[in-house]
JSON list of C-alpha atoms in Angstrom, two decimals:
[
{"chain": "I", "resi": 74, "resn": "MET", "atom": "CA", "xyz": [0.00, 0.00, 0.00]},
{"chain": "I", "resi": 75, "resn": "THR", "atom": "CA", "xyz": [1.33, 3.40, -1.02]},
{"chain": "I", "resi": 76, "resn": "ASP", "atom": "CA", "xyz": [2.14, 5.80, 1.82]},
{"chain": "I", "resi": 77, "resn": "TYR", "atom": "CA", "xyz": [1.12, 9.07, 0.14]},
{"chain": "I", "resi": 78, "resn": "LYS", "atom": "CA", "xyz": [1.82, 11.14, 3.22]},
{"chain": "I", "resi": 79, "resn": "GLU", "atom": "CA", "xyz": [5.43, 9.99, 3.36]},
{"chain": "I", "resi": 80, "resn": "GLU", "atom": "CA", "xyz": [5.99, 10.63, -0.37]},
{"chain": "I", "resi": 81, "resn": "GLN", "atom": "CA", "xyz": [4.60, 14.09, -0.01]},
{"chain": "I", "resi": 82, "resn": "THR", "atom": "CA", "xyz": [6.79, 14.88, 3.00]},
{"chain": "I", "resi": 83, "resn": "ASN", "atom": "CA", "xyz": [9.90, 13.64, 1.19]},
{"chain": "I", "resi": 84, "resn": "GLU", "atom": "CA", "xyz": [9.12, 15.87, -1.83]},
{"chain": "I", "resi": 85, "resn": "VAL", "atom": "CA", "xyz": [8.58, 18.91, 0.39]},
{"chain": "I", "resi": 86, "resn": "GLU", "atom": "CA", "xyz": [11.97, 18.40, 2.04]},
{"chain": "I", "resi": 87, "resn": "ALA", "atom": "CA", "xyz": [13.67, 18.03, -1.38]},
{"chain": "I", "resi": 88, "resn": "LEU", "atom": "CA", "xyz": [12.00, 21.16, -2.74]},
{"chain": "I", "resi": 89, "resn": "GLU", "atom": "CA", "xyz": [12.99, 23.16, 0.34]},
{"chain": "I", "resi": 90, "resn": "SER", "atom": "CA", "xyz": [16.64, 22.21, -0.19]},
{"chain": "I", "resi": 91, "resn": "ILE", "atom": "CA", "xyz": [16.54, 23.05, -3.91]},
{"chain": "I", "resi": 92, "resn": "TYR", "atom": "CA", "xyz": [14.75, 26.40, -3.50]},
{"chain": "I", "resi": 93, "resn": "PRO", "atom": "CA", "xyz": [15.79, 27.65, -0.02]},
{"chain": "I", "resi": 94, "resn": "ASP", "atom": "CA", "xyz": [14.94, 31.31, -0.72]},
{"chain": "I", "resi": 95, "resn": "GLU", "atom": "CA", "xyz": [11.93, 30.79, -2.96]},
{"chain": "I", "resi": 96, "resn": "PHE", "atom": "CA", "xyz": [10.14, 28.04, -1.00]},
{"chain": "I", "resi": 97, "resn": "THR", "atom": "CA", "xyz": [7.61, 28.82, 1.76]},
{"chain": "I", "resi": 98, "resn": "VAL", "atom": "CA", "xyz": [5.46, 26.34, 3.70]},
{"chain": "I", "resi": 99, "resn": "LEU", "atom": "CA", "xyz": [2.00, 27.73, 4.38]},
{"chain": "I", "resi": 100, "resn": "SER", "atom": "CA", "xyz": [0.47, 24.71, 6.10]},
{"chain": "I", "resi": 101, "resn": "THR", "atom": "CA", "xyz": [1.24, 21.07, 6.93]},
{"chain": "I", "resi": 102, "resn": "GLU", "atom": "CA", "xyz": [-2.15, 19.75, 8.05]},
{"chain": "I", "resi": 103, "resn": "PRO", "atom": "CA", "xyz": [-4.16, 18.04, 6.88]},
{"chain": "I", "resi": 104, "resn": "PHE", "atom": "CA", "xyz": [-1.95, 18.22, 3.81]},
{"chain": "I", "resi": 105, "resn": "HIS", "atom": "CA", "xyz": [1.03, 20.35, 2.83]},
{"chain": "I", "resi": 106, "resn": "ILE", "atom": "CA", "xyz": [0.32, 23.75, 1.30]},
{"chain": "I", "resi": 107, "resn": "PHE", "atom": "CA", "xyz": [3.36, 25.65, 0.05]},
{"chain": "I", "resi": 108, "resn": "LYS", "atom": "CA", "xyz": [4.40, 28.21, -2.53]},
{"chain": "I", "resi": 109, "resn": "ILE", "atom": "CA", "xyz": [7.45, 28.68, -4.73]},
{"chain": "I", "resi": 110, "resn": "VAL", "atom": "CA", "xyz": [8.46, 31.95, -6.37]},
{"chain": "I", "resi": 111, "resn": "VAL", "atom": "CA", "xyz": [9.72, 31.22, -9.90]},
{"chain": "I", "resi": 112, "resn": "SER", "atom": "CA", "xyz": [11.80, 33.87, -11.71]},
{"chain": "I", "resi": 113, "resn": "SER", "atom": "CA", "xyz": [13.28, 34.25, -15.15]},
{"chain": "I", "resi": 114, "resn": "GLU", "atom": "CA", "xyz": [17.05, 33.98, -15.39]},
{"chain": "I", "resi": 115, "resn": "GLU", "atom": "CA", "xyz": [17.41, 37.45, -16.94]},
{"chain": "I", "resi": 116, "resn": "PRO", "atom": "CA", "xyz": [15.63, 40.76, -16.27]},
{"chain": "I", "resi": 117, "resn": "ALA", "atom": "CA", "xyz": [13.00, 42.03, -18.67]},
{"chain": "I", "resi": 118, "resn": "SER", "atom": "CA", "xyz": [14.99, 45.26, -19.16]},
{"chain": "I", "resi": 119, "resn": "GLU", "atom": "CA", "xyz": [17.65, 47.40, -17.52]},
{"chain": "I", "resi": 120, "resn": "ASP", "atom": "CA", "xyz": [15.01, 49.19, -15.47]},
{"chain": "I", "resi": 121, "resn": "ASP", "atom": "CA", "xyz": [12.85, 46.16, -14.65]},
{"chain": "I", "resi": 122, "resn": "GLY", "atom": "CA", "xyz": [13.62, 43.03, -12.68]},
{"chain": "I", "resi": 123, "resn": "PRO", "atom": "CA", "xyz": [13.04, 39.45, -13.87]},
{"chain": "I", "resi": 124, "resn": "LEU", "atom": "CA", "xyz": [9.61, 38.07, -14.63]},
{"chain": "I", "resi": 125, "resn": "GLN", "atom": "CA", "xyz": [8.15, 36.29, -11.64]},
{"chain": "I", "resi": 126, "resn": "VAL", "atom": "CA", "xyz": [5.33, 33.85, -10.99]},
{"chain": "I", "resi": 127, "resn": "THR", "atom": "CA", "xyz": [4.26, 32.45, -7.65]},
{"chain": "I", "resi": 128, "resn": "LEU", "atom": "CA", "xyz": [3.09, 28.83, -7.79]},
{"chain": "I", "resi": 129, "resn": "GLN", "atom": "CA", "xyz": [1.05, 27.64, -4.83]},
{"chain": "I", "resi": 130, "resn": "PHE", "atom": "CA", "xyz": [0.48, 23.89, -4.41]},
{"chain": "I", "resi": 131, "resn": "THR", "atom": "CA", "xyz": [-1.87, 21.94, -2.18]},
{"chain": "I", "resi": 132, "resn": "TYR", "atom": "CA", "xyz": [-1.41, 18.20, -1.93]},
{"chain": "I", "resi": 133, "resn": "THR", "atom": "CA", "xyz": [-4.44, 15.94, -2.28]},
{"chain": "I", "resi": 134, "resn": "PRO", "atom": "CA", "xyz": [-4.94, 12.71, -0.29]},
{"chain": "I", "resi": 135, "resn": "THR", "atom": "CA", "xyz": [-3.62, 10.53, -3.12]},
{"chain": "I", "resi": 136, "resn": "TYR", "atom": "CA", "xyz": [-1.01, 12.82, -4.66]},
{"chain": "I", "resi": 137, "resn": "PRO", "atom": "CA", "xyz": [1.04, 11.99, -6.82]},
{"chain": "I", "resi": 138, "resn": "ASP", "atom": "CA", "xyz": [-1.45, 9.54, -8.28]},
{"chain": "I", "resi": 139, "resn": "GLU", "atom": "CA", "xyz": [-3.73, 12.52, -8.75]},
{"chain": "I", "resi": 140, "resn": "ALA", "atom": "CA", "xyz": [-2.85, 16.09, -9.64]},
{"chain": "I", "resi": 141, "resn": "PRO", "atom": "CA", "xyz": [-2.10, 18.61, -6.91]},
{"chain": "I", "resi": 142, "resn": "VAL", "atom": "CA", "xyz": [-4.27, 21.69, -6.60]},
{"chain": "I", "resi": 143, "resn": "TYR", "atom": "CA", "xyz": [-2.27, 24.66, -7.85]},
{"chain": "I", "resi": 144, "resn": "GLN", "atom": "CA", "xyz": [-2.67, 28.39, -8.21]},
{"chain": "I", "resi": 145, "resn": "VAL", "atom": "CA", "xyz": [-0.72, 30.77, -10.48]},
{"chain": "I", "resi": 146, "resn": "THR", "atom": "CA", "xyz": [-0.10, 34.35, -9.31]},
{"chain": "I", "resi": 147, "resn": "PRO", "atom": "CA", "xyz": [1.76, 36.40, -11.96]},
{"chain": "I", "resi": 148, "resn": "ASP", "atom": "CA", "xyz": [3.52, 39.73, -11.51]},
{"chain": "I", "resi": 149, "resn": "ASP", "atom": "CA", "xyz": [2.37, 42.97, -13.10]},
{"chain": "I", "resi": 150, "resn": "MET", "atom": "CA", "xyz": [4.46, 42.53, -16.24]},
{"chain": "I", "resi": 151, "resn": "MET", "atom": "CA", "xyz": [2.58, 39.42, -17.34]},
{"chain": "I", "resi": 152, "resn": "GLU", "atom": "CA", "xyz": [-0.63, 39.69, -19.36]},
{"chain": "I", "resi": 153, "resn": "ASP", "atom": "CA", "xyz": [-3.67, 37.45, -19.01]},
{"chain": "I", "resi": 154, "resn": "SER", "atom": "CA", "xyz": [-2.81, 35.69, -22.26]},
{"chain": "I", "resi": 155, "resn": "HIS", "atom": "CA", "xyz": [0.61, 34.74, -20.84]},
{"chain": "I", "resi": 156, "resn": "VAL", "atom": "CA", "xyz": [-0.99, 33.28, -17.72]},
{"chain": "I", "resi": 157, "resn": "GLU", "atom": "CA", "xyz": [-3.40, 31.22, -19.81]},
{"chain": "I", "resi": 158, "resn": "LYS", "atom": "CA", "xyz": [-0.54, 29.77, -21.86]},
{"chain": "I", "resi": 159, "resn": "LEU", "atom": "CA", "xyz": [1.37, 28.93, -18.68]},
{"chain": "I", "resi": 160, "resn": "GLN", "atom": "CA", "xyz": [-1.63, 27.13, -17.23]},
{"chain": "I", "resi": 161, "resn": "GLU", "atom": "CA", "xyz": [-1.98, 25.09, -20.42]},
{"chain": "I", "resi": 162, "resn": "LEU", "atom": "CA", "xyz": [1.71, 24.15, -20.11]},
{"chain": "I", "resi": 163, "resn": "LEU", "atom": "CA", "xyz": [1.27, 23.09, -16.48]},
{"chain": "I", "resi": 164, "resn": "GLU", "atom": "CA", "xyz": [-1.74, 20.94, -17.31]},
{"chain": "I", "resi": 165, "resn": "GLN", "atom": "CA", "xyz": [0.31, 19.20, -19.97]},
{"chain": "I", "resi": 166, "resn": "GLN", "atom": "CA", "xyz": [3.16, 18.58, -17.53]},
{"chain": "I", "resi": 167, "resn": "ILE", "atom": "CA", "xyz": [0.76, 17.21, -14.90]},
{"chain": "I", "resi": 168, "resn": "GLU", "atom": "CA", "xyz": [-0.67, 14.75, -17.38]},
{"chain": "I", "resi": 169, "resn": "GLU", "atom": "CA", "xyz": [2.80, 13.57, -18.43]},
{"chain": "I", "resi": 170, "resn": "ASN", "atom": "CA", "xyz": [4.09, 13.16, -14.84]},
{"chain": "I", "resi": 171, "resn": "LEU", "atom": "CA", "xyz": [1.00, 11.74, -13.16]},
{"chain": "I", "resi": 172, "resn": "GLY", "atom": "CA", "xyz": [2.00, 9.00, -10.67]},
{"chain": "I", "resi": 173, "resn": "MET", "atom": "CA", "xyz": [5.37, 10.62, -9.87]},
{"chain": "I", "resi": 174, "resn": "ALA", "atom": "CA", "xyz": [6.45, 13.53, -7.70]},
{"chain": "I", "resi": 175, "resn": "MET", "atom": "CA", "xyz": [5.96, 16.37, -10.19]},
{"chain": "I", "resi": 176, "resn": "VAL", "atom": "CA", "xyz": [6.32, 19.74, -8.47]},
{"chain": "I", "resi": 177, "resn": "PHE", "atom": "CA", "xyz": [9.96, 20.09, -9.49]},
{"chain": "I", "resi": 178, "resn": "ALA", "atom": "CA", "xyz": [9.00, 19.40, -13.14]},
{"chain": "I", "resi": 179, "resn": "LEU", "atom": "CA", "xyz": [6.22, 22.01, -12.95]},
{"chain": "I", "resi": 180, "resn": "VAL", "atom": "CA", "xyz": [8.59, 24.63, -11.51]},
{"chain": "I", "resi": 181, "resn": "ALA", "atom": "CA", "xyz": [11.25, 23.88, -14.15]},
{"chain": "I", "resi": 182, "resn": "ALA", "atom": "CA", "xyz": [8.67, 24.16, -16.98]},
{"chain": "I", "resi": 183, "resn": "THR", "atom": "CA", "xyz": [7.47, 27.49, -15.54]},
{"chain": "I", "resi": 184, "resn": "GLN", "atom": "CA", "xyz": [10.99, 28.91, -15.40]},
{"chain": "I", "resi": 185, "resn": "GLU", "atom": "CA", "xyz": [11.67, 27.84, -18.98]},
{"chain": "I", "resi": 186, "resn": "TYR", "atom": "CA", "xyz": [8.44, 29.53, -20.08]},
{"chain": "I", "resi": 187, "resn": "LEU", "atom": "CA", "xyz": [9.45, 32.77, -18.30]},
{"chain": "I", "resi": 188, "resn": "ASN", "atom": "CA", "xyz": [12.85, 32.71, -20.02]},
{"chain": "I", "resi": 189, "resn": "GLU", "atom": "CA", "xyz": [11.11, 32.43, -23.39]},
{"chain": "I", "resi": 190, "resn": "MET", "atom": "CA", "xyz": [8.85, 35.30, -22.43]},
{"chain": "I", "resi": 191, "resn": "ILE", "atom": "CA", "xyz": [11.90, 37.44, -21.65]},
{"chain": "I", "resi": 192, "resn": "ASP", "atom": "CA", "xyz": [13.14, 36.93, -25.21]},
{"chain": "I", "resi": 193, "resn": "ASP", "atom": "CA", "xyz": [9.73, 37.97, -26.56]},
{"chain": "I", "resi": 194, "resn": "VAL", "atom": "CA", "xyz": [9.59, 41.01, -24.26]},
{"chain": "I", "resi": 195, "resn": "LYS", "atom": "CA", "xyz": [13.04, 42.15, -25.32]},
{"chain": "I", "resi": 196, "resn": "GLU", "atom": "CA", "xyz": [12.14, 41.72, -28.99]},
{"chain": "I", "resi": 197, "resn": "ARG", "atom": "CA", "xyz": [8.96, 43.82, -28.55]},
{"chain": "I", "resi": 198, "resn": "GLN", "atom": "CA", "xyz": [10.88, 46.48, -26.64]},
{"chain": "I", "resi": 199, "resn": "LEU", "atom": "CA", "xyz": [13.46, 46.61, -29.44]},
{"chain": "I", "resi": 200, "resn": "GLU", "atom": "CA", "xyz": [10.70, 47.01, -32.04]},
{"chain": "I", "resi": 201, "resn": "GLN", "atom": "CA", "xyz": [9.06, 49.78, -30.01]},
{"chain": "I", "resi": 202, "resn": "GLN", "atom": "CA", "xyz": [12.40, 51.54, -29.61]},
{"chain": "I", "resi": 203, "resn": "GLU", "atom": "CA", "xyz": [13.00, 51.35, -33.35]},
{"chain": "I", "resi": 204, "resn": "GLN", "atom": "CA", "xyz": [9.53, 52.77, -34.03]},
{"chain": "I", "resi": 205, "resn": "VAL", "atom": "CA", "xyz": [10.16, 55.66, -31.62]},
{"chain": "I", "resi": 206, "resn": "GLU", "atom": "CA", "xyz": [13.53, 56.40, -33.22]},
{"chain": "I", "resi": 207, "resn": "GLU", "atom": "CA", "xyz": [12.00, 56.25, -36.71]},
{"chain": "I", "resi": 208, "resn": "ALA", "atom": "CA", "xyz": [9.22, 58.67, -35.71]},
{"chain": "I", "resi": 209, "resn": "LYS", "atom": "CA", "xyz": [11.80, 60.98, -34.15]},
{"chain": "I", "resi": 210, "resn": "ARG", "atom": "CA", "xyz": [13.95, 60.86, -37.29]},
{"chain": "I", "resi": 211, "resn": "LYS", "atom": "CA", "xyz": [10.99, 61.72, -39.53]},
{"chain": "I", "resi": 212, "resn": "ALA", "atom": "CA", "xyz": [10.00, 64.60, -37.21]},
{"chain": "I", "resi": 213, "resn": "GLU", "atom": "CA", "xyz": [13.53, 66.00, -37.37]},
{"chain": "I", "resi": 214, "resn": "GLU", "atom": "CA", "xyz": [13.60, 65.69, -41.16]},
{"chain": "I", "resi": 215, "resn": "GLU", "atom": "CA", "xyz": [10.28, 67.52, -41.42]},
{"chain": "I", "resi": 216, "resn": "ARG", "atom": "CA", "xyz": [11.52, 70.26, -39.08]},
{"chain": "I", "resi": 217, "resn": "ASP", "atom": "CA", "xyz": [14.70, 70.67, -41.11]},
{"chain": "I", "resi": 218, "resn": "ARG", "atom": "CA", "xyz": [12.69, 70.82, -44.32]},
{"chain": "I", "resi": 219, "resn": "ILE", "atom": "CA", "xyz": [10.47, 73.57, -42.92]},
{"chain": "I", "resi": 220, "resn": "LEU", "atom": "CA", "xyz": [13.42, 75.57, -41.59]},
{"chain": "I", "resi": 221, "resn": "LYS", "atom": "CA", "xyz": [15.57, 75.24, -44.70]},
{"chain": "I", "resi": 222, "resn": "GLY", "atom": "CA", "xyz": [12.79, 75.40, -47.27]},
{"chain": "I", "resi": 223, "resn": "THR", "atom": "CA", "xyz": [13.03, 73.92, -50.73]},
{"chain": "I", "resi": 224, "resn": "PRO", "atom": "CA", "xyz": [16.57, 74.16, -52.17]},
{"chain": "I", "resi": 225, "resn": "VAL", "atom": "CA", "xyz": [16.74, 76.56, -55.15]},
{"chain": "I", "resi": 226, "resn": "THR", "atom": "CA", "xyz": [18.44, 75.20, -58.24]},
{"chain": "I", "resi": 227, "resn": "ILE", "atom": "CA", "xyz": [19.17, 76.94, -61.54]},
{"chain": "I", "resi": 228, "resn": "GLU", "atom": "CA", "xyz": [16.35, 75.02, -63.20]},
{"chain": "I", "resi": 229, "resn": "SER", "atom": "CA", "xyz": [13.79, 75.83, -60.48]},
{"chain": "I", "resi": 230, "resn": "PHE", "atom": "CA", "xyz": [14.77, 79.52, -60.48]},
{"chain": "I", "resi": 231, "resn": "ILE", "atom": "CA", "xyz": [14.47, 79.80, -64.28]},
{"chain": "I", "resi": 232, "resn": "SER", "atom": "CA", "xyz": [11.06, 78.13, -64.17]},
{"chain": "I", "resi": 233, "resn": "TRP", "atom": "CA", "xyz": [9.89, 80.49, -61.42]},
{"chain": "I", "resi": 234, "resn": "LYS", "atom": "CA", "xyz": [11.31, 83.55, -63.26]},
{"chain": "I", "resi": 235, "resn": "GLU", "atom": "CA", "xyz": [9.52, 82.65, -66.49]},
{"chain": "I", "resi": 236, "resn": "GLY", "atom": "CA", "xyz": [6.19, 82.26, -64.68]},
{"chain": "I", "resi": 237, "resn": "PHE", "atom": "CA", "xyz": [6.72, 85.52, -62.81]},
{"chain": "I", "resi": 238, "resn": "ASP", "atom": "CA", "xyz": [7.53, 87.42, -66.04]},
{"chain": "I", "resi": 239, "resn": "ARG", "atom": "CA", "xyz": [4.46, 86.00, -67.77]},
{"chain": "I", "resi": 240, "resn": "GLU", "atom": "CA", "xyz": [2.19, 87.12, -64.94]},
{"chain": "I", "resi": 241, "resn": "ARG", "atom": "CA", "xyz": [3.76, 90.58, -64.87]},
{"chain": "I", "resi": 242, "resn": "MET", "atom": "CA", "xyz": [3.43, 91.03, -68.66]},
{"chain": "I", "resi": 243, "resn": "GLU", "atom": "CA", "xyz": [-0.18, 89.89, -68.55]},
{"chain": "I", "resi": 244, "resn": "LEU", "atom": "CA", "xyz": [-1.02, 92.43, -65.84]},
{"chain": "I", "resi": 245, "resn": "LYS", "atom": "CA", "xyz": [0.77, 95.15, -67.77]},
{"chain": "I", "resi": 246, "resn": "ARG", "atom": "CA", "xyz": [-1.10, 94.24, -70.98]},
{"chain": "I", "resi": 247, "resn": "LYS", "atom": "CA", "xyz": [-4.48, 94.38, -69.24]},
{"chain": "I", "resi": 248, "resn": "LYS", "atom": "CA", "xyz": [-3.65, 97.73, -67.65]},
{"chain": "I", "resi": 249, "resn": "GLN", "atom": "CA", "xyz": [-2.51, 99.22, -70.99]},
{"chain": "I", "resi": 250, "resn": "GLN", "atom": "CA", "xyz": [-5.63, 97.87, -72.70]},
{"chain": "I", "resi": 251, "resn": "GLN", "atom": "CA", "xyz": [-7.84, 99.50, -70.10]},
{"chain": "I", "resi": 252, "resn": "GLU", "atom": "CA", "xyz": [-6.01, 102.82, -70.48]},
{"chain": "I", "resi": 253, "resn": "ASP", "atom": "CA", "xyz": [-6.42, 102.72, -74.28]},
{"chain": "I", "resi": 254, "resn": "ILE", "atom": "CA", "xyz": [-10.12, 102.06, -73.96]},
{"chain": "I", "resi": 255, "resn": "SER", "atom": "CA", "xyz": [-10.51, 104.96, -71.53]},
{"chain": "I", "resi": 256, "resn": "LYS", "atom": "CA", "xyz": [-8.72, 107.38, -73.89]},
{"chain": "I", "resi": 257, "resn": "ARG", "atom": "CA", "xyz": [-10.97, 106.48, -76.83]},
{"chain": "I", "resi": 258, "resn": "MET", "atom": "CA", "xyz": [-14.23, 106.90, -74.92]},
{"chain": "I", "resi": 259, "resn": "THR", "atom": "CA", "xyz": [-16.25, 110.10, -75.44]},
{"chain": "I", "resi": 260, "resn": "GLY", "atom": "CA", "xyz": [-17.72, 112.12, -72.63]},
{"chain": "I", "resi": 261, "resn": "LYS", "atom": "CA", "xyz": [-21.07, 110.50, -73.16]},
{"chain": "I", "resi": 262, "resn": "GLN", "atom": "CA", "xyz": [-19.57, 107.02, -73.07]},
{"chain": "I", "resi": 263, "resn": "LEU", "atom": "CA", "xyz": [-17.74, 107.84, -69.85]},
{"chain": "I", "resi": 264, "resn": "PHE", "atom": "CA", "xyz": [-20.97, 109.21, -68.48]},
{"chain": "I", "resi": 265, "resn": "MET", "atom": "CA", "xyz": [-22.88, 106.05, -69.40]},
{"chain": "I", "resi": 266, "resn": "THR", "atom": "CA", "xyz": [-20.07, 103.74, -68.21]},
{"chain": "I", "resi": 267, "resn": "ASP", "atom": "CA", "xyz": [-19.57, 105.37, -64.81]},
{"chain": "I", "resi": 268, "resn": "LYS", "atom": "CA", "xyz": [-22.95, 106.15, -63.26]},
{"chain": "I", "resi": 269, "resn": "ASN", "atom": "CA", "xyz": [-21.18, 108.02, -60.48]},
{"chain": "I", "resi": 270, "resn": "LEU", "atom": "CA", "xyz": [-20.37, 110.87, -62.83]},
{"chain": "I", "resi": 271, "resn": "ASP", "atom": "CA", "xyz": [-23.95, 112.13, -62.75]},
{"chain": "I", "resi": 272, "resn": "THR", "atom": "CA", "xyz": [-23.81, 112.55, -58.97]},
{"chain": "I", "resi": 273, "resn": "SER", "atom": "CA", "xyz": [-20.16, 113.40, -58.29]},
{"chain": "I", "resi": 274, "resn": "ASP", "atom": "CA", "xyz": [-20.63, 117.17, -58.68]},
{"chain": "I", "resi": 275, "resn": "MET", "atom": "CA", "xyz": [-23.95, 117.08, -56.87]},
{"chain": "I", "resi": 276, "resn": "ASP", "atom": "CA", "xyz": [-22.25, 115.69, -53.81]},
{"chain": "I", "resi": 277, "resn": "LEU", "atom": "CA", "xyz": [-20.34, 118.97, -53.48]},
{"chain": "I", "resi": 278, "resn": "LEU", "atom": "CA", "xyz": [-23.55, 121.00, -53.17]},
{"chain": "I", "resi": 279, "resn": "ASP", "atom": "CA", "xyz": [-25.43, 121.66, -50.02]},
{"chain": "I", "resi": 280, "resn": "GLU", "atom": "CA", "xyz": [-28.58, 119.74, -49.47]},
{"chain": "I", "resi": 281, "resn": "GLY", "atom": "CA", "xyz": [-30.74, 122.77, -50.31]},
{"chain": "I", "resi": 282, "resn": "ASP", "atom": "CA", "xyz": [-28.91, 123.58, -53.56]},
{"chain": "I", "resi": 283, "resn": "LYS", "atom": "CA", "xyz": [-29.28, 120.15, -55.16]},
{"chain": "I", "resi": 284, "resn": "VAL", "atom": "CA", "xyz": [-31.62, 119.82, -58.14]},
{"chain": "I", "resi": 285, "resn": "GLU", "atom": "CA", "xyz": [-32.91, 116.81, -59.96]},
{"chain": "I", "resi": 286, "resn": "VAL", "atom": "CA", "xyz": [-31.41, 116.14, -63.39]},
{"chain": "I", "resi": 287, "resn": "ASP", "atom": "CA", "xyz": [-33.38, 114.49, -66.14]},
{"chain": "I", "resi": 288, "resn": "GLU", "atom": "CA", "xyz": [-30.84, 112.33, -68.00]},
{"chain": "I", "resi": 289, "resn": "SER", "atom": "CA", "xyz": [-33.24, 111.84, -70.92]},
{"chain": "I", "resi": 290, "resn": "LEU", "atom": "CA", "xyz": [-32.79, 115.50, -71.91]},
{"chain": "I", "resi": 291, "resn": "PHE", "atom": "CA", "xyz": [-29.12, 114.86, -72.54]},
{"chain": "I", "resi": 292, "resn": "LEU", "atom": "CA", "xyz": [-29.81, 111.69, -74.45]},
{"chain": "I", "resi": 293, "resn": "GLU", "atom": "CA", "xyz": [-32.18, 113.59, -76.81]},
{"chain": "I", "resi": 294, "resn": "MET", "atom": "CA", "xyz": [-29.41, 116.08, -77.66]},
{"chain": "I", "resi": 295, "resn": "ASP", "atom": "CA", "xyz": [-27.99, 113.54, -80.10]},
{"chain": "I", "resi": 296, "resn": "ASP", "atom": "CA", "xyz": [-30.98, 114.26, -82.36]},
{"chain": "I", "resi": 297, "resn": "LEU", "atom": "CA", "xyz": [-30.41, 118.01, -82.46]},
{"chain": "I", "resi": 298, "resn": "ASP", "atom": "CA", "xyz": [-28.62, 119.70, -85.38]},
{"chain": "I", "resi": 299, "resn": "LEU", "atom": "CA", "xyz": [-26.58, 122.13, -83.39]},
{"chain": "I", "resi": 300, "resn": "ASP", "atom": "CA", "xyz": [-24.63, 123.38, -86.40]},
{"chain": "I", "resi": 301, "resn": "ALA", "atom": "CA", "xyz": [-27.87, 124.35, -88.19]},
{"chain": "I", "resi": 302, "resn": "GLU", "atom": "CA", "xyz": [-29.15, 126.32, -85.18]},
{"chain": "I", "resi": 303, "resn": "LEU", "atom": "CA", "xyz": [-25.82, 128.19, -84.93]},
{"chain": "I", "resi": 304, "resn": "ASP", "atom": "CA", "xyz": [-26.07, 129.16, -88.60]},
{"chain": "I", "resi": 305, "resn": "ILE", "atom": "CA", "xyz": [-29.54, 130.61, -88.03]},
{"chain": "I", "resi": 306, "resn": "GLU", "atom": "CA", "xyz": [-28.37, 132.69, -85.12]},
{"chain": "I", "resi": 307, "resn": "ASP", "atom": "CA", "xyz": [-25.43, 134.05, -87.13]},
{"chain": "I", "resi": 308, "resn": "ASP", "atom": "CA", "xyz": [-27.71, 135.39, -89.97]},
{"chain": "I", "resi": 309, "resn": "PRO", "atom": "CA", "xyz": [-28.33, 139.23, -89.62]}
]
């Protein structure tokens, strides 16, 4: 008949000698309850310590023929997805070691998993650092471009000068054209073109001196033969 209590006691003593600083007995009756702090061999970064997981085990009446009750307590650097993967690994190890003292195998598998996580963490940190440096480089390039402006070459200056000369000549042509049109216009045309002419002089008068002007009288003057009337007046 298997003496489960004795096997369990022997394993506890072996674990305490292997992990003197990490092993803590929480209870011995009715069955042993203890915890082991498992750490990665390397730190996650220069500023952070190693990854750590606390494994708590409670023996059952027929351990190791049945699995121990265990609890996983991760540190703050581990995500929920990491804990789930670790638990899957422990379940696999329990199935493979059922019938034998297995706590040492579970602790060793946990430490190996943490070491692999460290490699992943360092790789992600390196990628993040590269992204930050790339963003910083692009920001500096954009700042330099704004401060320096676009470099002027002979070709770009000639192209700009030709466009500038075309715009200036076009403005000059339109201005000259407008001046020519103004010189050719008669007084009547100016009067009809600029409606302000019929009120410009009136604005200089006082309010009481202003009179209404019938523009139609001036329009009808085109039909008068002024030369004929002057000839009549000149006859004795």
